Amino acid sequence: MIPRSHSSLQATWQQQLKQSAISASELVERLQLPVEMIGQLEKASSGFPLRVPDNFLQRIQPGNLSDPLLKQVLPDLAELEHFPGFSNDPLDEQHQSTPSGLLHKYPSRVLLVVTGACPVHCRYCFRRHFPYQQQQMGKQGIEKCLKYIEQHPEINEVILSGGDPLSAPDRLLSDISSRLDQIPHLKRLRIHSRFPVMIPDRINDSLLQWIGHSRLKPVMVLHINHANEINQDLTDACERLKRAGVLLLNQTVLLKGVNDSSEQLCQLSETLFNVSVQPYYLHLLDKVAGAGHFEVSQTNAINLMHQLLEKLPGFLVPKLVREVAGVTSKLPIDLNL
C-alpha cells in the first residue's frame, strides 16, 4: 500500500463528486461558453443528464467548442436524431439469463454490475439507456451473484463494471473482493473505470488497501480517449496503482471529432506509455441511440490503424475491435494487411 497524506482542506473524492457540473447553465459558466447555448444543452440532455467533475473541466480550454475533451461530455442536439442501426441496447445486455446485476457475456468471464452511478456522463456511453434500477442488487443480490460464480468453474475472471464500479464505497468493494478471493477457480479481478481520469483522488489509501491485498491478480482498464485527459493528477494515481501491483490497461473509443486522426491516436499511445499504461483496445463505437454523430466508419478506422502500424512500435498499437451482441468475445477487425 502506498501511503498518501491529505491536507485537511482537501476535498474527499465524494465531495469532489458532489461539486460536478450537472446543469447546462453551470457548464456554460465554468467553460465560458455562449449563454445562448443553455436552451439547446438542456434539450439535448433531457434523456441523459449532464455530469462532469471539476477536475476534468479544468483540462478543457475555456470557450473552445472544438476541444476534444469537451466534445465527449457536451450534450448535442444530434443525440435526439435517429441513426439507422442504432438502438437503446446495442449489445442485447438486457436479456441475460443470469442473476440481476451479473452479465455472463463471455464463457470465462462475468461482469458484476456493482452500481449504476458514474462520475461522468460521456455522451457516447453504450449503457446510457441501461435499466440500472432493475439491476439494483443489494446484499441478497450480491449473494446470488457470488453463488452463480461459485457454481460455474469455467469462470476465472470477474470484471467489476457499472456505471463505474469505483462509485461504490470501498467497504462494499472490499467485501466483494474478499468473497471473490475465496472462490478457488478465480484468477483475476478486473475493474473498468473512468474515475482515475475524472477524479484521480478516488485512488486513495482505502482503495489501495483492498485492491493490493487480494489473492486475485488486479487489472484496471482505464477509459482514456485523448492525450489531453492525462494530467499530473492522473499520472500520480497511475503510479499509486502500479506500486500496489495493479496491471494498467487502456481502452479507447474511436470518436468522430475527438480522436479520429492518426496524430491524436499516436500521441495518446505515447502518453499512455509514459505513465505506465498499456494501450489495449481501440473500440469502434457501440451503436447506442443518441451517439450516432460520434461514429467513425470501419473503413476509416482501418486506414487509421494502417497509419498507426507505420508510426508506432507494435507494443503501442491497440487492437481494433468491435463488440457484437451475442458473440462470446470482442471481434478483432480485419485490417486487410
mmCIF file of C-alpha atoms in Angstrom:
data_model
loop_
_atom_site.group_PDB
_atom_site.id
_atom_site.type_symbol
_atom_site.label_atom_id
_atom_site.label_comp_id
_atom_site.label_asym_id
_atom_site.label_seq_id
_atom_site.Cartn_x
_atom_site.Cartn_y
_atom_site.Cartn_z
ATOM 1 C CA MET A 1 0.000 0.000 0.000
ATOM 2 C CA ILE A 2 1.268 3.461 -0.888
ATOM 3 C CA PRO A 3 0.690 5.943 1.944
ATOM 4 C CA ARG A 4 -0.696 9.264 0.850
ATOM 5 C CA SER A 5 -1.148 12.309 3.002
ATOM 6 C CA HIS A 6 -4.108 14.623 2.544
ATOM 7 C CA SER A 7 -4.463 18.183 3.648
ATOM 8 C CA SER A 8 -7.399 18.674 5.983
ATOM 9 C CA LEU A 9 -8.609 21.288 3.498
ATOM 10 C CA GLN A 10 -8.521 18.927 0.521
ATOM 11 C CA ALA A 11 -11.927 17.698 -0.608
ATOM 12 C CA THR A 12 -12.524 13.960 -0.499
ATOM 13 C CA TRP A 13 -13.392 12.202 -3.726
ATOM 14 C CA GLN A 14 -17.015 12.070 -2.581
ATOM 15 C CA GLN A 15 -17.038 15.840 -2.040
ATOM 16 C CA GLN A 16 -15.419 16.387 -5.431
ATOM 17 C CA LEU A 17 -18.107 14.220 -6.993
ATOM 18 C CA LYS A 18 -20.804 16.428 -5.465
ATOM 19 C CA GLN A 19 -19.093 19.505 -6.934
ATOM 20 C CA SER A 20 -19.543 18.222 -10.507
ATOM 21 C CA ALA A 21 -21.298 20.366 -13.088
ATOM 22 C CA ILE A 22 -24.782 18.901 -13.517
ATOM 23 C CA SER A 23 -26.664 21.714 -15.259
ATOM 24 C CA ALA A 24 -26.315 23.430 -18.610
ATOM 25 C CA SER A 25 -26.034 26.874 -17.033
ATOM 26 C CA GLU A 26 -23.252 25.694 -14.723
ATOM 27 C CA LEU A 27 -21.297 24.139 -17.592
ATOM 28 C CA VAL A 28 -21.691 27.264 -19.720
ATOM 29 C CA GLU A 29 -20.499 29.489 -16.880
ATOM 30 C CA ARG A 30 -17.491 27.365 -15.933
ATOM 31 C CA LEU A 31 -16.258 26.931 -19.505
ATOM 32 C CA GLN A 32 -17.150 30.408 -20.776
ATOM 33 C CA LEU A 33 -19.439 29.048 -23.483
ATOM 34 C CA PRO A 34 -22.072 31.176 -25.261
ATOM 35 C CA VAL A 35 -25.019 31.781 -22.930
ATOM 36 C CA GLU A 36 -27.450 31.202 -25.798
ATOM 37 C CA MET A 37 -26.384 27.533 -25.780
ATOM 38 C CA ILE A 38 -28.130 26.821 -22.473
ATOM 39 C CA GLY A 39 -31.510 26.042 -24.044
ATOM 40 C CA GLN A 40 -30.170 23.571 -26.576
ATOM 41 C CA LEU A 41 -27.956 21.903 -23.967
ATOM 42 C CA GLU A 42 -30.967 21.412 -21.695
ATOM 43 C CA LYS A 43 -32.966 19.929 -24.562
ATOM 44 C CA ALA A 44 -30.118 17.651 -25.663
ATOM 45 C CA SER A 45 -29.568 16.334 -22.127
ATOM 46 C CA SER A 46 -33.246 15.748 -21.331
ATOM 47 C CA GLY A 47 -32.932 11.981 -21.773
ATOM 48 C CA PHE A 48 -29.406 11.550 -20.415
ATOM 49 C CA PRO A 49 -28.404 14.092 -17.751
ATOM 50 C CA LEU A 50 -25.231 16.126 -17.878
ATOM 51 C CA ARG A 51 -22.480 15.356 -15.338
ATOM 52 C CA VAL A 52 -18.827 16.471 -15.465
ATOM 53 C CA PRO A 53 -16.398 16.596 -12.498
ATOM 54 C CA ASP A 54 -14.474 19.799 -11.880
ATOM 55 C CA ASN A 55 -11.075 18.105 -12.245
ATOM 56 C CA PHE A 56 -11.951 17.164 -15.829
ATOM 57 C CA LEU A 57 -13.410 20.601 -16.562
ATOM 58 C CA GLN A 58 -10.061 22.141 -15.634
ATOM 59 C CA ARG A 59 -8.449 20.290 -18.550
ATOM 60 C CA ILE A 60 -10.861 21.791 -21.089
ATOM 61 C CA GLN A 61 -9.898 25.012 -22.858
ATOM 62 C CA PRO A 62 -12.497 27.662 -21.928
ATOM 63 C CA GLY A 63 -14.585 28.878 -24.832
ATOM 64 C CA ASN A 64 -13.313 26.249 -27.263
ATOM 65 C CA LEU A 65 -16.277 24.275 -28.608
ATOM 66 C CA SER A 66 -13.867 22.081 -30.591
ATOM 67 C CA ASP A 67 -11.951 20.934 -27.526
ATOM 68 C CA PRO A 68 -11.766 17.107 -27.773
ATOM 69 C CA LEU A 69 -12.450 16.689 -24.069
ATOM 70 C CA LEU A 70 -15.475 18.974 -24.186
ATOM 71 C CA LYS A 71 -16.938 17.076 -27.139
ATOM 72 C CA GLN A 72 -17.062 13.903 -25.040
ATOM 73 C CA VAL A 73 -19.261 15.455 -22.342
ATOM 74 C CA LEU A 74 -21.158 18.288 -24.082
ATOM 75 C CA PRO A 75 -24.804 17.415 -24.836
ATOM 76 C CA ASP A 76 -25.545 17.793 -28.540
ATOM 77 C CA LEU A 77 -28.900 18.086 -30.308
ATOM 78 C CA ALA A 78 -27.656 15.320 -32.616
ATOM 79 C CA GLU A 79 -28.367 12.978 -29.689
ATOM 80 C CA LEU A 80 -32.061 13.405 -30.452
ATOM 81 C CA GLU A 81 -31.671 12.297 -34.081
ATOM 82 C CA HIS A 82 -32.336 8.752 -35.260
ATOM 83 C CA PHE A 83 -29.443 6.955 -36.931
ATOM 84 C CA PRO A 84 -30.151 3.677 -38.772
ATOM 85 C CA GLY A 85 -28.814 0.642 -36.934
ATOM 86 C CA PHE A 86 -28.622 2.389 -33.553
ATOM 87 C CA SER A 87 -30.693 1.141 -30.594
ATOM 88 C CA ASN A 88 -31.125 1.510 -26.831
ATOM 89 C CA ASP A 89 -29.458 -1.848 -26.132
ATOM 90 C CA PRO A 90 -26.901 -2.434 -28.900
ATOM 91 C CA LEU A 91 -25.231 -5.353 -27.081
ATOM 92 C CA ASP A 92 -28.502 -7.005 -26.007
ATOM 93 C CA GLU A 93 -27.445 -6.952 -22.356
ATOM 94 C CA GLN A 94 -30.972 -6.654 -21.013
ATOM 95 C CA HIS A 95 -31.904 -10.210 -21.984
ATOM 96 C CA GLN A 96 -29.249 -12.063 -19.995
ATOM 97 C CA SER A 97 -30.481 -15.089 -18.037
ATOM 98 C CA THR A 98 -28.020 -14.655 -15.161
ATOM 99 C CA PRO A 99 -28.969 -13.169 -11.756
ATOM 100 C CA SER A 100 -29.789 -9.471 -11.722
ATOM 101 C CA GLY A 101 -26.567 -7.455 -11.712
ATOM 102 C CA LEU A 102 -24.477 -10.173 -13.375
ATOM 103 C CA LEU A 103 -23.709 -10.387 -17.100
ATOM 104 C CA HIS A 104 -22.182 -13.657 -18.317
ATOM 105 C CA LYS A 105 -21.298 -12.407 -21.795
ATOM 106 C CA TYR A 106 -18.073 -14.371 -22.246
ATOM 107 C CA PRO A 107 -17.504 -18.055 -21.286
ATOM 108 C CA SER A 108 -14.657 -17.498 -18.800
ATOM 109 C CA ARG A 109 -15.567 -14.005 -17.574
ATOM 110 C CA VAL A 110 -18.525 -12.362 -15.885
ATOM 111 C CA LEU A 111 -19.382 -8.693 -15.416
ATOM 112 C CA LEU A 112 -20.625 -7.733 -11.981
ATOM 113 C CA VAL A 113 -22.648 -4.507 -12.278
ATOM 114 C CA VAL A 114 -21.793 -3.034 -8.886
ATOM 115 C CA THR A 115 -23.572 0.299 -9.351
ATOM 116 C CA GLY A 116 -25.332 2.386 -11.949
ATOM 117 C CA ALA A 117 -23.593 5.562 -10.783
ATOM 118 C CA CYS A 118 -20.756 7.125 -12.754
ATOM 119 C CA PRO A 119 -18.580 10.208 -12.121
ATOM 120 C CA VAL A 120 -19.162 11.477 -15.662
ATOM 121 C CA HIS A 121 -21.841 11.069 -18.292
ATOM 122 C CA CYS A 122 -19.942 10.523 -21.524
ATOM 123 C CA ARG A 123 -22.294 11.316 -24.363
ATOM 124 C CA TYR A 124 -21.326 8.158 -26.306
ATOM 125 C CA CYS A 125 -21.947 5.810 -23.334
ATOM 126 C CA PHE A 126 -23.265 2.457 -24.585
ATOM 127 C CA ARG A 127 -25.222 1.994 -21.348
ATOM 128 C CA ARG A 128 -26.907 5.384 -21.398
ATOM 129 C CA HIS A 129 -30.282 3.591 -21.621
ATOM 130 C CA PHE A 130 -29.412 0.660 -19.338
ATOM 131 C CA PRO A 131 -32.173 -0.059 -16.756
ATOM 132 C CA TYR A 132 -29.982 0.193 -13.679
ATOM 133 C CA GLN A 133 -32.995 0.422 -11.387
ATOM 134 C CA GLN A 134 -33.886 -3.133 -12.419
ATOM 135 C CA GLN A 135 -30.324 -4.277 -11.751
ATOM 136 C CA GLN A 136 -30.003 -2.973 -8.182
ATOM 137 C CA MET A 137 -28.563 -5.874 -6.205
ATOM 138 C CA GLY A 138 -28.436 -5.158 -2.504
ATOM 139 C CA LYS A 139 -26.979 -7.728 -0.123
ATOM 140 C CA GLN A 140 -29.201 -10.589 -1.298
ATOM 141 C CA GLY A 141 -28.499 -9.801 -4.937
ATOM 142 C CA ILE A 142 -24.752 -9.872 -4.366
ATOM 143 C CA GLU A 143 -25.108 -13.252 -2.638
ATOM 144 C CA LYS A 144 -26.971 -14.625 -5.669
ATOM 145 C CA CYS A 145 -24.244 -13.359 -7.997
ATOM 146 C CA LEU A 146 -21.481 -14.874 -5.862
ATOM 147 C CA LYS A 147 -23.362 -18.171 -5.721
ATOM 148 C CA TYR A 148 -23.640 -18.186 -9.509
ATOM 149 C CA ILE A 149 -19.894 -17.591 -9.851
ATOM 150 C CA GLU A 150 -19.159 -20.381 -7.355
ATOM 151 C CA GLN A 151 -21.316 -22.792 -9.359
ATOM 152 C CA HIS A 152 -19.590 -22.059 -12.678
ATOM 153 C CA PRO A 153 -15.989 -23.304 -12.549
ATOM 154 C CA GLU A 154 -15.385 -22.176 -16.129
ATOM 155 C CA ILE A 155 -15.321 -18.580 -14.823
ATOM 156 C CA ASN A 156 -11.778 -17.460 -13.988
ATOM 157 C CA GLU A 157 -12.169 -13.690 -14.076
ATOM 158 C CA VAL A 158 -14.658 -11.262 -12.570
ATOM 159 C CA ILE A 159 -14.991 -7.811 -14.101
ATOM 160 C CA LEU A 160 -16.380 -5.095 -11.844
ATOM 161 C CA SER A 161 -18.484 -2.843 -14.031
ATOM 162 C CA GLY A 162 -21.292 -0.328 -13.863
ATOM 163 C CA GLY A 163 -21.847 2.631 -14.216
ATOM 164 C CA ASP A 164 -18.408 2.944 -12.738
ATOM 165 C CA PRO A 165 -17.679 0.363 -10.039
ATOM 166 C CA LEU A 166 -15.449 2.791 -8.155
ATOM 167 C CA SER A 167 -18.560 4.879 -7.452
ATOM 168 C CA ALA A 168 -19.308 2.270 -4.793
ATOM 169 C CA PRO A 169 -17.806 2.699 -1.304
ATOM 170 C CA ASP A 170 -14.569 0.876 -0.550
ATOM 171 C CA ARG A 171 -16.274 -1.014 2.259
ATOM 172 C CA LEU A 172 -18.563 -2.724 -0.252
ATOM 173 C CA LEU A 173 -15.816 -3.268 -2.817
ATOM 174 C CA SER A 174 -13.539 -4.730 -0.154
ATOM 175 C CA ASP A 175 -16.275 -7.135 0.953
ATOM 176 C CA ILE A 176 -16.887 -8.260 -2.634
ATOM 177 C CA SER A 177 -13.160 -8.691 -3.238
ATOM 178 C CA SER A 178 -12.771 -10.760 -0.068
ATOM 179 C CA ARG A 179 -15.628 -13.045 -1.074
ATOM 180 C CA LEU A 180 -14.229 -13.495 -4.570
ATOM 181 C CA ASP A 181 -10.845 -14.379 -3.052
ATOM 182 C CA GLN A 182 -12.475 -17.457 -1.545
ATOM 183 C CA ILE A 183 -13.650 -18.871 -4.892
ATOM 184 C CA PRO A 184 -10.789 -21.162 -5.939
ATOM 185 C CA HIS A 185 -11.305 -21.165 -9.718
ATOM 186 C CA LEU A 186 -10.978 -17.371 -9.973
ATOM 187 C CA LYS A 187 -7.630 -15.941 -11.111
ATOM 188 C CA ARG A 188 -8.178 -12.270 -11.856
ATOM 189 C CA LEU A 189 -10.207 -9.296 -10.704
ATOM 190 C CA ARG A 190 -10.645 -6.665 -13.381
ATOM 191 C CA ILE A 191 -12.022 -3.166 -12.883
ATOM 192 C CA HIS A 192 -13.169 -0.863 -15.677
ATOM 193 C CA SER A 193 -13.154 2.762 -14.558
ATOM 194 C CA ARG A 194 -13.052 6.388 -15.637
ATOM 195 C CA PHE A 195 -12.573 7.518 -12.025
ATOM 196 C CA PRO A 196 -8.756 7.814 -12.185
ATOM 197 C CA VAL A 197 -9.286 10.195 -15.113
ATOM 198 C CA MET A 198 -12.227 12.154 -13.743
ATOM 199 C CA ILE A 199 -11.419 12.279 -10.012
ATOM 200 C CA PRO A 200 -7.866 10.950 -9.502
ATOM 201 C CA ASP A 201 -8.201 11.286 -5.709
ATOM 202 C CA ARG A 202 -10.505 8.257 -5.843
ATOM 203 C CA ILE A 203 -7.285 6.209 -5.893
ATOM 204 C CA ASN A 204 -6.799 6.622 -2.157
ATOM 205 C CA ASP A 205 -5.327 4.527 0.645
ATOM 206 C CA SER A 206 -8.633 2.807 1.314
ATOM 207 C CA LEU A 207 -8.921 1.566 -2.266
ATOM 208 C CA LEU A 208 -5.270 0.537 -2.469
ATOM 209 C CA GLN A 209 -5.679 -1.450 0.738
ATOM 210 C CA TRP A 210 -8.261 -3.873 -0.629
ATOM 211 C CA ILE A 211 -7.075 -3.996 -4.215
ATOM 212 C CA GLY A 212 -3.462 -4.625 -3.223
ATOM 213 C CA HIS A 213 -4.226 -7.441 -0.788
ATOM 214 C CA SER A 214 -6.425 -9.571 -3.000
ATOM 215 C CA ARG A 215 -5.337 -13.094 -3.910
ATOM 216 C CA LEU A 216 -6.594 -12.344 -7.405
ATOM 217 C CA LYS A 217 -4.344 -10.545 -9.863
ATOM 218 C CA PRO A 218 -5.746 -6.990 -10.085
ATOM 219 C CA VAL A 219 -6.215 -5.427 -13.506
ATOM 220 C CA MET A 220 -7.611 -1.945 -14.099
ATOM 221 C CA VAL A 221 -8.778 -0.917 -17.547
ATOM 222 C CA LEU A 222 -8.879 2.859 -17.855
ATOM 223 C CA HIS A 223 -11.076 4.589 -20.420
ATOM 224 C CA ILE A 224 -8.967 7.379 -21.918
ATOM 225 C CA ASN A 225 -9.749 8.750 -25.367
ATOM 226 C CA HIS A 226 -7.352 11.679 -25.803
ATOM 227 C CA ALA A 227 -3.875 12.577 -24.592
ATOM 228 C CA ASN A 228 -5.190 15.835 -23.096
ATOM 229 C CA GLU A 229 -7.016 13.781 -20.467
ATOM 230 C CA ILE A 230 -3.687 12.751 -18.949
ATOM 231 C CA ASN A 231 -2.519 15.318 -16.404
ATOM 232 C CA GLN A 232 -0.258 15.128 -13.357
ATOM 233 C CA ASP A 233 -3.095 14.083 -11.046
ATOM 234 C CA LEU A 234 -3.873 11.098 -13.265
ATOM 235 C CA THR A 235 -0.169 10.296 -13.578
ATOM 236 C CA ASP A 236 0.146 10.213 -9.786
ATOM 237 C CA ALA A 237 -2.927 7.982 -9.486
ATOM 238 C CA CYS A 238 -1.488 5.546 -12.033
ATOM 239 C CA GLU A 239 1.779 5.429 -10.116
ATOM 240 C CA ARG A 240 -0.064 4.554 -6.894
ATOM 241 C CA LEU A 241 -1.949 1.764 -8.638
ATOM 242 C CA LYS A 242 1.194 0.427 -10.263
ATOM 243 C CA ARG A 243 3.018 0.270 -6.920
ATOM 244 C CA ALA A 244 0.076 -1.640 -5.480
ATOM 245 C CA GLY A 245 0.619 -4.306 -8.139
ATOM 246 C CA VAL A 246 -2.223 -3.342 -10.467
ATOM 247 C CA LEU A 247 -1.779 -4.017 -14.187
ATOM 248 C CA LEU A 248 -2.934 -0.897 -16.046
ATOM 249 C CA LEU A 249 -4.505 -1.156 -19.485
ATOM 250 C CA ASN A 250 -6.416 1.373 -21.545
ATOM 251 C CA GLN A 251 -9.284 1.095 -23.953
ATOM 252 C CA THR A 252 -10.202 3.938 -26.245
ATOM 253 C CA VAL A 253 -13.421 4.525 -28.144
ATOM 254 C CA LEU A 254 -12.828 5.868 -31.641
ATOM 255 C CA LEU A 255 -14.905 9.060 -31.759
ATOM 256 C CA LYS A 256 -15.522 11.422 -34.652
ATOM 257 C CA GLY A 257 -14.224 14.896 -33.844
ATOM 258 C CA VAL A 258 -12.393 13.676 -30.740
ATOM 259 C CA ASN A 259 -9.608 11.290 -31.711
ATOM 260 C CA ASP A 260 -10.182 10.236 -35.330
ATOM 261 C CA SER A 261 -6.720 11.134 -36.634
ATOM 262 C CA SER A 262 -3.506 9.132 -36.555
ATOM 263 C CA GLU A 263 -1.715 12.072 -34.936
ATOM 264 C CA GLN A 264 -4.128 12.113 -31.994
ATOM 265 C CA LEU A 265 -4.052 8.341 -31.568
ATOM 266 C CA CYS A 266 -0.250 8.202 -31.749
ATOM 267 C CA GLN A 267 0.048 10.946 -29.159
ATOM 268 C CA LEU A 268 -2.393 9.081 -26.920
ATOM 269 C CA SER A 269 -0.424 5.820 -27.114
ATOM 270 C CA GLU A 270 2.873 7.578 -26.429
ATOM 271 C CA THR A 271 1.433 9.494 -23.472
ATOM 272 C CA LEU A 272 -0.194 6.378 -22.028
ATOM 273 C CA PHE A 273 3.114 4.535 -22.176
ATOM 274 C CA ASN A 274 4.842 7.421 -20.394
ATOM 275 C CA VAL A 275 2.513 6.902 -17.412
ATOM 276 C CA SER A 276 2.889 3.088 -17.442
ATOM 277 C CA VAL A 277 -0.484 2.353 -19.044
ATOM 278 C CA GLN A 278 -0.570 -0.185 -21.882
ATOM 279 C CA PRO A 279 -2.718 0.666 -24.942
ATOM 280 C CA TYR A 280 -5.130 -2.275 -25.153
ATOM 281 C CA TYR A 281 -8.228 -1.775 -27.294
ATOM 282 C CA LEU A 282 -9.384 0.779 -29.841
ATOM 283 C CA HIS A 283 -13.142 0.260 -29.918
ATOM 284 C CA LEU A 284 -15.420 1.038 -32.790
ATOM 285 C CA LEU A 285 -18.435 2.877 -31.396
ATOM 286 C CA ASP A 286 -21.187 0.728 -29.921
ATOM 287 C CA LYS A 287 -24.306 1.708 -31.842
ATOM 288 C CA VAL A 288 -26.323 3.111 -28.967
ATOM 289 C CA ALA A 289 -29.179 5.509 -29.670
ATOM 290 C CA GLY A 290 -28.036 9.078 -29.054
ATOM 291 C CA ALA A 291 -24.417 8.584 -30.112
ATOM 292 C CA GLY A 292 -24.669 8.246 -33.889
ATOM 293 C CA HIS A 293 -22.880 11.533 -34.520
ATOM 294 C CA PHE A 294 -19.705 10.072 -32.981
ATOM 295 C CA GLU A 295 -19.440 7.149 -35.404
ATOM 296 C CA VAL A 296 -16.277 6.632 -37.446
ATOM 297 C CA SER A 297 -16.707 4.175 -40.313
ATOM 298 C CA GLN A 298 -14.902 0.847 -40.193
ATOM 299 C CA THR A 299 -13.102 1.745 -43.428
ATOM 300 C CA ASN A 300 -11.706 4.939 -41.905
ATOM 301 C CA ALA A 301 -10.787 3.065 -38.729
ATOM 302 C CA ILE A 302 -8.792 0.514 -40.729
ATOM 303 C CA ASN A 303 -6.970 3.310 -42.549
ATOM 304 C CA LEU A 304 -6.081 4.861 -39.194
ATOM 305 C CA MET A 305 -4.742 1.529 -37.958
ATOM 306 C CA HIS A 306 -2.502 1.236 -41.027
ATOM 307 C CA GLN A 307 -1.029 4.626 -40.149
ATOM 308 C CA LEU A 308 -0.533 3.642 -36.503
ATOM 309 C CA LEU A 309 1.326 0.496 -37.547
ATOM 310 C CA GLU A 310 3.683 2.639 -39.609
ATOM 311 C CA LYS A 311 4.264 5.251 -36.914
ATOM 312 C CA LEU A 312 4.337 3.267 -33.654
ATOM 313 C CA PRO A 313 6.184 0.234 -32.304
ATOM 314 C CA GLY A 314 3.913 -2.793 -32.152
ATOM 315 C CA PHE A 315 3.519 -2.720 -28.370
ATOM 316 C CA LEU A 316 1.953 0.747 -28.577
ATOM 317 C CA VAL A 317 -0.641 -0.177 -31.207
ATOM 318 C CA PRO A 318 -4.029 -1.055 -29.672
ATOM 319 C CA LYS A 319 -6.200 -3.799 -31.147
ATOM 320 C CA LEU A 320 -9.070 -2.518 -33.274
ATOM 321 C CA VAL A 321 -12.223 -4.306 -32.128
ATOM 322 C CA ARG A 322 -15.983 -4.224 -32.282
ATOM 323 C CA GLU A 323 -18.436 -5.741 -29.831
ATOM 324 C CA VAL A 324 -21.386 -7.588 -31.330
ATOM 325 C CA ALA A 325 -24.461 -8.749 -29.436
ATOM 326 C CA GLY A 326 -24.485 -12.497 -28.850
ATOM 327 C CA VAL A 327 -20.829 -13.035 -29.762
ATOM 328 C CA THR A 328 -18.738 -14.543 -26.958
ATOM 329 C CA SER A 329 -15.724 -12.261 -27.429
ATOM 330 C CA LYS A 330 -14.806 -8.881 -28.817
ATOM 331 C CA LEU A 331 -14.334 -9.170 -32.579
ATOM 332 C CA PRO A 332 -10.934 -8.092 -33.936
ATOM 333 C CA ILE A 333 -11.317 -6.081 -37.127
ATOM 334 C CA ASP A 334 -9.503 -7.494 -40.163
ATOM 335 C CA LEU A 335 -7.001 -4.827 -41.230
ATOM 336 C CA ASN A 336 -6.640 -6.247 -44.757
ATOM 337 C CA LEU A 337 -2.851 -6.314 -44.483
#
